XYZ file of N, CA and C in Angstrom:
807
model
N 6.234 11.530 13.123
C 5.915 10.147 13.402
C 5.104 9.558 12.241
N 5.157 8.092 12.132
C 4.377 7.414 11.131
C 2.827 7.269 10.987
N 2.227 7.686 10.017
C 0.491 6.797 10.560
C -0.031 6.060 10.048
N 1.187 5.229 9.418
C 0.361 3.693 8.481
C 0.700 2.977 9.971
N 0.163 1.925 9.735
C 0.175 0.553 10.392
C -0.097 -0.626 9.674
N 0.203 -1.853 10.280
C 0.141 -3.063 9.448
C -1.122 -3.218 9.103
N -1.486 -4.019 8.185
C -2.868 -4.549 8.058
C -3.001 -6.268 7.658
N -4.145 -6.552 7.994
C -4.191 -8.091 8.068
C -5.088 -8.176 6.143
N -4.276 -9.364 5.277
C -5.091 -9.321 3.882
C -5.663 -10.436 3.824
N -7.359 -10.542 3.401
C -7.351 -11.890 3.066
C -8.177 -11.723 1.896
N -8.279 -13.268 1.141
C -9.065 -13.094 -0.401
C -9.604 -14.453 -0.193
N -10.759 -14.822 -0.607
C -11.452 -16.329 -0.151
C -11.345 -16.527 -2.146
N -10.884 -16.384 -2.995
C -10.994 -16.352 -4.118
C -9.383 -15.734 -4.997
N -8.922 -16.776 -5.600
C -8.205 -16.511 -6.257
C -8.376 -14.832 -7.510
N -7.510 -13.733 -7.476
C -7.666 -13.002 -8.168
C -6.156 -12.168 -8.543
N -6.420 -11.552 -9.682
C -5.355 -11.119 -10.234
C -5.692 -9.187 -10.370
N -4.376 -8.969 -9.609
C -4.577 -7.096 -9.520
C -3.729 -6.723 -10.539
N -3.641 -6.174 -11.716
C -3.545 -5.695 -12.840
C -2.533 -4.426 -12.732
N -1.076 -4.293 -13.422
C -0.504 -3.262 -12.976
C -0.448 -1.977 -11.552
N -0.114 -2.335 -10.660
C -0.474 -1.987 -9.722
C 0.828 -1.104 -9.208
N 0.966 -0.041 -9.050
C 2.536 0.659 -8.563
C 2.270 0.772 -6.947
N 3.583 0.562 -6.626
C 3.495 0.342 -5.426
C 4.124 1.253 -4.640
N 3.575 2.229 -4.244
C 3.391 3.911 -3.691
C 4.360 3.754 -2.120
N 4.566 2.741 -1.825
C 5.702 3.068 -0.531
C 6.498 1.362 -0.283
N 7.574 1.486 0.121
C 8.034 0.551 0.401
C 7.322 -0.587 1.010
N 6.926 -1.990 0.523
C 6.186 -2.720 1.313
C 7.042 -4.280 1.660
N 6.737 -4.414 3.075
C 6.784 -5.841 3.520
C 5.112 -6.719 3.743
N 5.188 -7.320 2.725
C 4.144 -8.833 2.768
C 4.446 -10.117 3.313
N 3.898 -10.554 4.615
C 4.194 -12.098 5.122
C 3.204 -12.784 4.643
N 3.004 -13.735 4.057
C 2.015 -14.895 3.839
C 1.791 -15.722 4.550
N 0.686 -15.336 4.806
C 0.395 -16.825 6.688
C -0.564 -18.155 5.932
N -1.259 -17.972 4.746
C -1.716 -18.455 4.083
C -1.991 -18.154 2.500
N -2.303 -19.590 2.146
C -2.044 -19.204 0.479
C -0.659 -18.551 -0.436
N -0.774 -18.199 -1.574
C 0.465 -17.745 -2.397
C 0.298 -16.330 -3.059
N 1.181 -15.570 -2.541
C 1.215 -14.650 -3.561
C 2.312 -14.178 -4.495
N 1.606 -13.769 -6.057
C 2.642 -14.094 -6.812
C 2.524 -12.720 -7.509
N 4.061 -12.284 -7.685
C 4.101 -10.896 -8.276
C 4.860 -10.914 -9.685
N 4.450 -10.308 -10.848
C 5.064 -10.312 -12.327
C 5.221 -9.192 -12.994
N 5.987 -9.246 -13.603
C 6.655 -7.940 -14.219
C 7.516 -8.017 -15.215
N 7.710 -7.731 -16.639
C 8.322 -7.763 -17.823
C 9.671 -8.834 -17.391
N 9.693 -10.172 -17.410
C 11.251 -10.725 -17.226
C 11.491 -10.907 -15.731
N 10.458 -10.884 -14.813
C 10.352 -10.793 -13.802
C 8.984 -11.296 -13.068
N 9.342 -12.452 -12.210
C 8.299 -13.496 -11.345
C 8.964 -13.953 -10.225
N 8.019 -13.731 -9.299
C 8.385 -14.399 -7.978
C 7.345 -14.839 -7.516
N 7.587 -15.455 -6.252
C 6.276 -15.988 -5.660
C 6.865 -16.199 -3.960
N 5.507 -16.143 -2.887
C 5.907 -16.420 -1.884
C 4.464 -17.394 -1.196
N 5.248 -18.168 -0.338
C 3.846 -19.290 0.107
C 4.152 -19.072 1.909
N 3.586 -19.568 2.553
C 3.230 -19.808 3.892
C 4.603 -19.847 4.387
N 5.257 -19.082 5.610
C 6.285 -18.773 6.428
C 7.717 -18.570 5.092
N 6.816 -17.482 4.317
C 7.589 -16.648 3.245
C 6.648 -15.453 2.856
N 7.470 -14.215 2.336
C 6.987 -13.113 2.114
C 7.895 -12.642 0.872
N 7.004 -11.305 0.975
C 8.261 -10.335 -0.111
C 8.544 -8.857 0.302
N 9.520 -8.386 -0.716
C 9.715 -6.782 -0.088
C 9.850 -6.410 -1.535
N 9.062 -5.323 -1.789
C 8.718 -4.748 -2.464
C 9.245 -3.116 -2.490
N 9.890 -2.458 -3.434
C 10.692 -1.395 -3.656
C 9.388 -0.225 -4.153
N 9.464 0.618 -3.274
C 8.664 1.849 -3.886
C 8.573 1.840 -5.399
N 7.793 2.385 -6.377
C 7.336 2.976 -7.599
C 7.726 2.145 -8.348
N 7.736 0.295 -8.235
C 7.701 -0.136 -9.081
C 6.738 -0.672 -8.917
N 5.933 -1.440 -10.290
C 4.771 -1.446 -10.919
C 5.135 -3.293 -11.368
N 3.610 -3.496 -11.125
C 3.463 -5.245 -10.588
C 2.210 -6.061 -11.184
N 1.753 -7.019 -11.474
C 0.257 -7.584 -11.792
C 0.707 -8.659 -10.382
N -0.233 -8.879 -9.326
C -0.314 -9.104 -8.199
C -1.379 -10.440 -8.512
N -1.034 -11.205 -8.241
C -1.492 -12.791 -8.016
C -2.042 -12.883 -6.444
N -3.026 -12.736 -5.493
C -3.326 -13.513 -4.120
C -4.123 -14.847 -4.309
N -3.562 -15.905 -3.998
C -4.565 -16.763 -4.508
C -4.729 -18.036 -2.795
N -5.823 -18.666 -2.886
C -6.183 -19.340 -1.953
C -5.394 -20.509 -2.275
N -5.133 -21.474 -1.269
C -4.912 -23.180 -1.668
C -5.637 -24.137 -1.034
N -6.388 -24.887 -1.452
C -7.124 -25.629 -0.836
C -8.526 -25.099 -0.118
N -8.691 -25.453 1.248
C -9.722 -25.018 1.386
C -9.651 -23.661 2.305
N -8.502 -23.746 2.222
C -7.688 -22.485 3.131
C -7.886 -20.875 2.791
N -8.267 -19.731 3.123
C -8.328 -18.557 2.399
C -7.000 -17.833 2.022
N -6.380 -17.280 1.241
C -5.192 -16.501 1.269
C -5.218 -15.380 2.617
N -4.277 -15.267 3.242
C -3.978 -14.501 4.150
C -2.633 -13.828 4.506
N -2.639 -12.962 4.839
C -0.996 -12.065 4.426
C -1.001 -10.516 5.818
N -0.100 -10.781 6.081
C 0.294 -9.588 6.959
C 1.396 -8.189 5.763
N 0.501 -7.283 6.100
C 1.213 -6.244 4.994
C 1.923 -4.698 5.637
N 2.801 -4.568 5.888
C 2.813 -3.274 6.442
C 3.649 -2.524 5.173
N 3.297 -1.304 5.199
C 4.013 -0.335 3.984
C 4.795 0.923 4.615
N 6.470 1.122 4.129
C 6.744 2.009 4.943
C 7.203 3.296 4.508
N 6.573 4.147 5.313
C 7.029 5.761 4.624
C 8.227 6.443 4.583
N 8.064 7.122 3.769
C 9.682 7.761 3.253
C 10.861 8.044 4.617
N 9.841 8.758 5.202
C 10.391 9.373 6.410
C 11.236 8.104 7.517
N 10.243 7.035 7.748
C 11.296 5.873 8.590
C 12.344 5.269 7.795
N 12.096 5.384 6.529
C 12.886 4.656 5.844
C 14.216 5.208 5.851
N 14.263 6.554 5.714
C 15.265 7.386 5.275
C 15.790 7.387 7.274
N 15.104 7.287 7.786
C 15.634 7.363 9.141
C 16.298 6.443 9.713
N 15.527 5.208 9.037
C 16.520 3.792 9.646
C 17.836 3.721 8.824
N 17.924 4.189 7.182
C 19.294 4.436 6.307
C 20.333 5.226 6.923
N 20.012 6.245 7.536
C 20.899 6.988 8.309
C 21.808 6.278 9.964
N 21.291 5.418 10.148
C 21.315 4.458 11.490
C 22.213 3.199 10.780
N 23.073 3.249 12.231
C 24.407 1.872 11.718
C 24.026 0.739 11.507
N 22.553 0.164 11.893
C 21.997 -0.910 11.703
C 21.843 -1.746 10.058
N 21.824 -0.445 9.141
C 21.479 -0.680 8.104
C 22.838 -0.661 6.605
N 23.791 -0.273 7.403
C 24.942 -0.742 6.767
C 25.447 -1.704 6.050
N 25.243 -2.933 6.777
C 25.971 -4.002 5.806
C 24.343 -5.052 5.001
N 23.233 -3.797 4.998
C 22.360 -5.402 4.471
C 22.309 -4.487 2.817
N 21.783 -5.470 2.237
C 21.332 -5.483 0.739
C 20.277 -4.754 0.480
N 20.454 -3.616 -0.555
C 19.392 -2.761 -0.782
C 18.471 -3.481 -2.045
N 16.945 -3.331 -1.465
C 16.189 -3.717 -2.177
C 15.538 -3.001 -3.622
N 15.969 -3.382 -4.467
C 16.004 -2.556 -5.928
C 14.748 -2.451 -6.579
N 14.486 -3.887 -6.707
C 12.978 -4.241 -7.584
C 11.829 -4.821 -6.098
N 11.840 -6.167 -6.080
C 11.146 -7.142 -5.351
C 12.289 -8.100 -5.056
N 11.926 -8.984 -3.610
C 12.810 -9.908 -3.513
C 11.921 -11.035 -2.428
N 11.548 -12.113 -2.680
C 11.184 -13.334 -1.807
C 12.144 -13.648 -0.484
N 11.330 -14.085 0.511
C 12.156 -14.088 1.860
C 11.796 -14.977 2.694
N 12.291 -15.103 3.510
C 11.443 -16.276 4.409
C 11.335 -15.500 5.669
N 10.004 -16.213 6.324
C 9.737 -15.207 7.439
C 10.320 -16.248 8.663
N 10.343 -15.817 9.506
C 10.921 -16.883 10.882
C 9.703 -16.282 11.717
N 9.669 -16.892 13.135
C 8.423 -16.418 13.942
C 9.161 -15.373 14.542
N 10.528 -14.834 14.229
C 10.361 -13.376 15.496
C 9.756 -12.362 14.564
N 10.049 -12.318 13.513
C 9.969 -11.488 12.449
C 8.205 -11.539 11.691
N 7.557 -12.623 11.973
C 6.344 -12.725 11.897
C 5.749 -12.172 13.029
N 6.156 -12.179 14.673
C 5.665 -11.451 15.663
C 6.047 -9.766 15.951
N 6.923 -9.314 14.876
C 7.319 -7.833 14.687
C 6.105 -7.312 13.562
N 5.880 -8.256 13.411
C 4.733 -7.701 11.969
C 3.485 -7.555 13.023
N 3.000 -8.844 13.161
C 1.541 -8.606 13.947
C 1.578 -7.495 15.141
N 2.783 -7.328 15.653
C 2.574 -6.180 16.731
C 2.595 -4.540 16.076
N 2.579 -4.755 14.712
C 2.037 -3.522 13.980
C 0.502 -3.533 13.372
N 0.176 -4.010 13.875
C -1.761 -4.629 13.369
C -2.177 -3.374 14.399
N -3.262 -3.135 14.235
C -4.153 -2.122 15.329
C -4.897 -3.517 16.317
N -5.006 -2.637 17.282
C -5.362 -4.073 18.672
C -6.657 -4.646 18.274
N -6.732 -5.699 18.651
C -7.903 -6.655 18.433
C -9.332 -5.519 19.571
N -8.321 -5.222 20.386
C -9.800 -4.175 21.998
C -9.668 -2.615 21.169
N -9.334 -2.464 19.887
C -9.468 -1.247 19.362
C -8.888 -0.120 20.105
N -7.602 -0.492 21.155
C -7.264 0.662 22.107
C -6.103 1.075 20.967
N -6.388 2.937 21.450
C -5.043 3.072 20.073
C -3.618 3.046 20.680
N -2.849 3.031 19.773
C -1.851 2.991 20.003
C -0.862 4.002 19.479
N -0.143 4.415 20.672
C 0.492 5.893 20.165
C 1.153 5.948 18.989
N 1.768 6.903 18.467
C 2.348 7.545 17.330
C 3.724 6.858 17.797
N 4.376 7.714 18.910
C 5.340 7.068 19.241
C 5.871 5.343 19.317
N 4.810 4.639 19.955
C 4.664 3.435 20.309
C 4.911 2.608 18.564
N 4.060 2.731 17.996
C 3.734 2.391 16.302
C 5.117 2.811 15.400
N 6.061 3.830 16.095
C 7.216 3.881 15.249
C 8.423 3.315 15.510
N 8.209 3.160 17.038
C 8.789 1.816 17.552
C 9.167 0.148 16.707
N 7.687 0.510 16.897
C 7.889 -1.326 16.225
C 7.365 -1.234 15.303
N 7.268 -0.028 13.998
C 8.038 0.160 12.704
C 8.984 -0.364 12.375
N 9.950 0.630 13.326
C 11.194 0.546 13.595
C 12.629 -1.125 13.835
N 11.579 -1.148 14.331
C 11.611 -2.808 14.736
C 11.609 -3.847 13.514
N 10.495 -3.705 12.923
C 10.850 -4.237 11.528
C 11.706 -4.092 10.441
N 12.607 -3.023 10.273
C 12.911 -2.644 9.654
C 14.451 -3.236 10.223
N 14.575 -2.867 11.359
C 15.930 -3.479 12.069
C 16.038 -5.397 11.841
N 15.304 -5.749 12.000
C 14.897 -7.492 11.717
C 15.453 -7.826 10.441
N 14.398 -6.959 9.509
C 14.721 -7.540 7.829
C 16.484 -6.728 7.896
N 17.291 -5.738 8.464
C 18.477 -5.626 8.260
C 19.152 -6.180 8.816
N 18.962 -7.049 9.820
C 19.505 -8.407 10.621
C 20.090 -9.466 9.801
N 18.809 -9.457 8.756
C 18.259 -10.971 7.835
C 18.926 -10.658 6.681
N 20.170 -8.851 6.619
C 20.933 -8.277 5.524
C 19.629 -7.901 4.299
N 18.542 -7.508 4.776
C 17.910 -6.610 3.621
C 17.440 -5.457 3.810
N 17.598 -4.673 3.435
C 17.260 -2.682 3.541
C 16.249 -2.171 2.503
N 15.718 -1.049 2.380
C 14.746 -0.301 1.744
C 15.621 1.006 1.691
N 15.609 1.236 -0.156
C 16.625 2.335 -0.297
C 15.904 3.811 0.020
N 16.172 4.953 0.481
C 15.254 6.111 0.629
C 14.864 6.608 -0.912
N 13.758 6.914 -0.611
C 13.357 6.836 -2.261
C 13.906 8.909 -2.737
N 13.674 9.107 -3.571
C 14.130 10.086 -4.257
C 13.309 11.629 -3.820
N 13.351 12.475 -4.390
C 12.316 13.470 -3.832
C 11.322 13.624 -4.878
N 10.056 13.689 -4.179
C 8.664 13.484 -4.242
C 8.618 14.243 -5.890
N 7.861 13.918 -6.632
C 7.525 14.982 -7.633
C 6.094 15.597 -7.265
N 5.500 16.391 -8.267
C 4.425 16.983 -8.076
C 3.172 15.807 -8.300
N 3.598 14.841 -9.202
C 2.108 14.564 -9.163
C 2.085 13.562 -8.075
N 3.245 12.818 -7.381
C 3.416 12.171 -5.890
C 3.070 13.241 -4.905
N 3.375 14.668 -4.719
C 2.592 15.481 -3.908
C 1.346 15.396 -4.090
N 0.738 15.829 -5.178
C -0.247 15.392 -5.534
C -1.112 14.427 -4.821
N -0.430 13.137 -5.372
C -1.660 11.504 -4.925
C -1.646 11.809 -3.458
N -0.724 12.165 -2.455
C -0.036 12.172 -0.931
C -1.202 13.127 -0.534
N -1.603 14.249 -0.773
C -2.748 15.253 -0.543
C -4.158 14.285 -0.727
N -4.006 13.755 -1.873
C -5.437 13.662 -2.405
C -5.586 12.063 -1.553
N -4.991 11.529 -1.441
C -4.830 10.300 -0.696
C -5.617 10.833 1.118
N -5.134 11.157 1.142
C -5.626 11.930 2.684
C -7.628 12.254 3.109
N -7.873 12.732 1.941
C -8.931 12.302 1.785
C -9.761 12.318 0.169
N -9.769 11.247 -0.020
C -10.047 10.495 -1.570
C -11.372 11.184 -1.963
N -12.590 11.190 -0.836
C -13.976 11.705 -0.927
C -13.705 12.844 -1.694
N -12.662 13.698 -1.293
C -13.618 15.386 -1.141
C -13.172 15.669 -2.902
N -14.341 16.986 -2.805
C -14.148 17.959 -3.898
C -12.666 18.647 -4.669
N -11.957 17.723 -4.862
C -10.562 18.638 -5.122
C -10.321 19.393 -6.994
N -9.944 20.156 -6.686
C -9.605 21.230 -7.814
C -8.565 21.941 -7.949
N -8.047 22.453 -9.007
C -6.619 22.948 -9.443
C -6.875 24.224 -8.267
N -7.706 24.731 -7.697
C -7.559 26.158 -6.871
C -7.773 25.492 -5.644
N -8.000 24.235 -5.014
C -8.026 24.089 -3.473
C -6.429 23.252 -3.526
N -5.512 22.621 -4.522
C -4.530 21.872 -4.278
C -3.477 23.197 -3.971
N -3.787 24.317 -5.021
C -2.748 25.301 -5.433
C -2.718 25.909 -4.044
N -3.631 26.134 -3.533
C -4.015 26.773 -2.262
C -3.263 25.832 -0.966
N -3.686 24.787 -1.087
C -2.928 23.601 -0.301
C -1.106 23.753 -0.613
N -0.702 23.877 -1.715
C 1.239 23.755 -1.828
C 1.423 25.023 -2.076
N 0.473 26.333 -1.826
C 1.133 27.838 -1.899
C 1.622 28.342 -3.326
N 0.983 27.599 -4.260
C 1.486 27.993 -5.823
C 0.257 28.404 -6.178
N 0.358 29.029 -6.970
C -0.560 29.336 -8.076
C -1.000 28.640 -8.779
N -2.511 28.688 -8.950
C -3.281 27.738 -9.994
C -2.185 27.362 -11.507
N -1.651 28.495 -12.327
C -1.456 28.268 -13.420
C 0.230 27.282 -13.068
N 0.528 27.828 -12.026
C 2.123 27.170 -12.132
C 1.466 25.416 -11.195
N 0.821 25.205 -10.853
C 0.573 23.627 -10.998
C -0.029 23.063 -11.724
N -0.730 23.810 -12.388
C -1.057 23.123 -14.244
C 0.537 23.043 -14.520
N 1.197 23.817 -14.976
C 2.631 24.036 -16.003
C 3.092 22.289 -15.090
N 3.348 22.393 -13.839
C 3.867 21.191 -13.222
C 3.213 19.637 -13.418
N 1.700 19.753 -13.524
C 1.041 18.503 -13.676
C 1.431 18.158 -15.354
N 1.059 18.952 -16.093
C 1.472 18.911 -17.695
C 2.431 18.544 -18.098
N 3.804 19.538 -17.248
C 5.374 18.879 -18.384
C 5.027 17.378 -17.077
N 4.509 17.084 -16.698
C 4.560 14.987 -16.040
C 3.677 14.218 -16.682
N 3.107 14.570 -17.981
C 2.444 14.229 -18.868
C 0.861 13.619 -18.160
N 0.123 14.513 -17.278
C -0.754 13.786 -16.693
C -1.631 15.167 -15.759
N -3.123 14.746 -15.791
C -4.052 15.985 -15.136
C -4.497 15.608 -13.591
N -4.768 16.380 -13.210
C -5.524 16.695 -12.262
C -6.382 15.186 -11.908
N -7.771 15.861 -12.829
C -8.844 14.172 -12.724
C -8.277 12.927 -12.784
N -6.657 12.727 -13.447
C -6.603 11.428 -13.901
C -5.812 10.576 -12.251
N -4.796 12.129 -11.810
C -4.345 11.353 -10.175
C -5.723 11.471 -9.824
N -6.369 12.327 -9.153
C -7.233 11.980 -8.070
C -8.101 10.464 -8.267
N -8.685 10.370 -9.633
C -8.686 9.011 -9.795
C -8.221 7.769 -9.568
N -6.903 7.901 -9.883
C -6.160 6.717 -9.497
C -5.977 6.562 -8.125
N -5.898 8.463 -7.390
C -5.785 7.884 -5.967
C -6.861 6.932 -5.258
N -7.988 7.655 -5.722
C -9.407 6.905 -5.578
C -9.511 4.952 -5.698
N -8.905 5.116 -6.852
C -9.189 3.399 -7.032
C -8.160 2.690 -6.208
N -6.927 3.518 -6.093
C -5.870 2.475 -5.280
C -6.444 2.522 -3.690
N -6.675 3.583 -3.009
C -7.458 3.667 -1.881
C -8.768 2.543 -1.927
N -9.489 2.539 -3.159
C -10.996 1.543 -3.028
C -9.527 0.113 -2.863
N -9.176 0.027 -3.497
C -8.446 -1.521 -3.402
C -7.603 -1.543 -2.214
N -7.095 -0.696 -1.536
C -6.719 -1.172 0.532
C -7.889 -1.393 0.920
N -8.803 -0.943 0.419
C -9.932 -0.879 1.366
C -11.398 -2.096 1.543
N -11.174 -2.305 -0.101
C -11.607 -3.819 -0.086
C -10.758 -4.851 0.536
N -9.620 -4.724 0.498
C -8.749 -6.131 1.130
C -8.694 -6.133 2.634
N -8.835 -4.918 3.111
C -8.491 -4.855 4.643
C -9.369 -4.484 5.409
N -10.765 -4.110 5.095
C -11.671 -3.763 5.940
C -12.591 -4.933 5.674
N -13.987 -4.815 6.719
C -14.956 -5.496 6.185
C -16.455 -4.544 5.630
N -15.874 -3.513 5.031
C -17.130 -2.193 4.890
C -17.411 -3.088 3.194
N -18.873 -2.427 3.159
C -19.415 -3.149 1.605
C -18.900 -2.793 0.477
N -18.785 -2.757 -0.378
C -19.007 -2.437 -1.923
C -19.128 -0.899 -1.643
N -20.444 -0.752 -1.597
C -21.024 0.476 -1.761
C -20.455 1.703 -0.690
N -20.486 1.220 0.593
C -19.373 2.022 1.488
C -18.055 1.960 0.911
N -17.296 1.082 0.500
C -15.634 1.839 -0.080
C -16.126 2.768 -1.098
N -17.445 2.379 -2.079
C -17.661 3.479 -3.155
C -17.680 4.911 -2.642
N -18.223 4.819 -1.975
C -18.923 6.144 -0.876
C -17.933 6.856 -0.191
N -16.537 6.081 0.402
C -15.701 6.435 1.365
C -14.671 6.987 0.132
N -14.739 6.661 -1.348
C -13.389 7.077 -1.994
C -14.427 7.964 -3.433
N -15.695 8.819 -2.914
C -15.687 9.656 -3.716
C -16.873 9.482 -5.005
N -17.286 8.168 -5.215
C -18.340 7.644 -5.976
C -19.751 7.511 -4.990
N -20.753 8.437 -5.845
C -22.318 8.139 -5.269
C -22.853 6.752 -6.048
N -22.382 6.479 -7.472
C -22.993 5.512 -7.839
C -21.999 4.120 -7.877
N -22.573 3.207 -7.225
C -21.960 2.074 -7.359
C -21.884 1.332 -8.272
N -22.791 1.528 -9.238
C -22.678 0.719 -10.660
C -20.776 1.169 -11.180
N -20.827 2.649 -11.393
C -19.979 3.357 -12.011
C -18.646 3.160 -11.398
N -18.736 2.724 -9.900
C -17.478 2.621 -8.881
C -17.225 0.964 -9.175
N -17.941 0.275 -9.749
C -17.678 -0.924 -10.600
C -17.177 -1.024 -11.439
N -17.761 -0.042 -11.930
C -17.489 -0.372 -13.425
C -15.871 0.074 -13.832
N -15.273 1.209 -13.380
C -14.334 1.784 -13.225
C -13.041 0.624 -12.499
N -13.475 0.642 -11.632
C -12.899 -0.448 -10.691
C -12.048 -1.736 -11.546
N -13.317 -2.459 -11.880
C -12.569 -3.506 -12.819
C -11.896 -3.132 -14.192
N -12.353 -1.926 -14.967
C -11.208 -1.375 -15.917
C -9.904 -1.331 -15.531
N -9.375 -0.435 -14.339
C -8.469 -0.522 -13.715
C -7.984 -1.629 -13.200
N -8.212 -2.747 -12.358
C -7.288 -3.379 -11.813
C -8.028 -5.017 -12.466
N -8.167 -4.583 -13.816
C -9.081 -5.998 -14.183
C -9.922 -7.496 -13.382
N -10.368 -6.818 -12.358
C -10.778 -7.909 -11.150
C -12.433 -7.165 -10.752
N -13.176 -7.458 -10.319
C -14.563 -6.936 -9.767
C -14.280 -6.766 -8.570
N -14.819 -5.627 -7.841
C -14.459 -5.143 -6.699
C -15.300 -6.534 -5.643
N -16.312 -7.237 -6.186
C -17.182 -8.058 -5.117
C -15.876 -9.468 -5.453
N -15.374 -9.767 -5.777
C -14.047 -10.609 -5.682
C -13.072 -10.238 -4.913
N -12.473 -9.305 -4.664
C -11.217 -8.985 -4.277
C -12.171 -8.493 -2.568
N -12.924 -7.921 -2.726
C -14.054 -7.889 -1.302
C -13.860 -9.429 -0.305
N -13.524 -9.102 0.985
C -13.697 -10.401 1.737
C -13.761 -10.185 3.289
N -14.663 -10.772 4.030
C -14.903 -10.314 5.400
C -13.934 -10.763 5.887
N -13.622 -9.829 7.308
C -12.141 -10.231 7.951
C -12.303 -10.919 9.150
N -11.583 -11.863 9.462
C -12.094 -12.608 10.670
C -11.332 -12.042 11.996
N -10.109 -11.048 11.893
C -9.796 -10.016 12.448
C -9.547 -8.953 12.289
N -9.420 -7.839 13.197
C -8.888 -6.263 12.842
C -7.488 -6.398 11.894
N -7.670 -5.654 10.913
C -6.541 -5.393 10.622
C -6.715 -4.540 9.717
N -7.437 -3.409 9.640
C -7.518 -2.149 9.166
C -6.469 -0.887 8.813
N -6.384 -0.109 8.006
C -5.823 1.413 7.595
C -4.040 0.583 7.155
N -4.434 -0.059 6.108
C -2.538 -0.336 5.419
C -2.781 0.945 4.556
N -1.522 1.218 4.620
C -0.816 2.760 4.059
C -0.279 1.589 2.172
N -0.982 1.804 1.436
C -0.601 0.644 0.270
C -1.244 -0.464 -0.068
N -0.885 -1.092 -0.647
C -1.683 -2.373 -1.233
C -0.480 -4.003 -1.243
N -1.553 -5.094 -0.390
C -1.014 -6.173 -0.478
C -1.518 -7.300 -1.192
């Protein structure tokens, strides 16, 4: 079963997220404001009762911006390999259009009320595993209604095993002998694997770190210093400072209190 769920985004401040790869298939509705996505030869944009769908592992500079006196606001759910590849196998998904790069859409209200019934409840009661893959499920059948699909993405490499582990929990202590221990290999044969992918150890867990701090500024209302804290940094200067290298924005910008639940998106909107 699935354990992302939707999440509610908002930004009271126009800002720009800086190369950003986008780690699972995502649907974005815009209930307010514009968001605008760019990429070498490639721009789109979506405004109020419009969204986008976004293709696993491609890589984006992300525009959320406010209009007026209005805050940007966006319903985001991101979907995992596993439903995806489950709804591809199902006759539903036959005759729609597979989504390659990004593509702009318009939302209608059934398809805006398939989204919010993937939000976690406003009375914090949970909601089953089963129940949540349901009306996953549900979404996924809608946008192939509307003739658009999410292709199953490819098989995982090591350093996507990798982020998928370390993602799980961003805090802890991880090292080439607790991952090796975790996928049943040997220390030296997941070096040989992280290496020929031209990339270490410190540099995923990092990135998992900062892409986790950035769901976590957009969709919670925890401080600064708690996302620092929750993804692995004691000092907050340094979880700054880092922060805006990476996604060229200050984490107290892209930070915004939520005026509802809409906590734990599996991705970034």
């Amino acid at each position: 079963m699935e354990s992302q769920h939707g999440a509610r985004i908002v930004a009271t401040q126009r800002y720009r997220i800086r190369t950003l790869t986008v780690r699972g298939d995502l649907f974005v509705a815009v209930l307010k404001g514009r968001k605008t996505l760019q990429a070498a030869h490639h721009i789109l944009s979506a405004g109020r009762q419009e969204g986008v769908l976004i293709a696993q592992g491609t890589q984006w500079d992300v525009i959320n911006a406010p209009e007026g006196a209005h805050p940007y606001e966006a319903l985001a759910l991101s979907f995992g390999d596993d439903i995806v590849r489950e709804f591809s196998a199902s006759p539903a998904s036959d005759s729609s259009a597979r989504i390659k790069a990004a593509l702009a859409v318009t939302v209608d209200g059934e398809l805006l009320e398939a989204m919010q019934r993937t939000l976690p409840p406003a009375s914090g009661k949970r909601v089953s595993a089963a129940l949540l893959h349901h009306r996953i499920m549900e979404v996924l059948i809608l946008l192939a209604e509307r003739s658009w699909r999410f292709e199953p993405g490819r098989a995982l490499s090591w350093p996507d095993k990798v982020r998928r582990l370390v993602a799980q929990r961003p805090h802890g202590d991880w090292s080439v002998a607790t991952l090796a221990d975790a996928f049943h290999v040997s220390e030296s044969t997941l070096r040989r694997r992280l290496e020929s992918s031209d990339t270490t150890l410190a540099a995923l867990v990092r990135e998992v770190r900062l892409e986790t701090a950035l769901s976590m500024l957009q969709t919670t209302d925890w401080s600064v210093g708690e996302v620092a804290r929750r993804c692995g940094w004691d000092s907050h200067s340094r979880f700054t400072a880092l922060f805006q290298q990476r996604w060229g924005v200050a984490p107290s910008v892209v930070r915004a209190r939520m005026k509802e639940n809409g906590q734990g998106l599996t991705g970034t909107g």
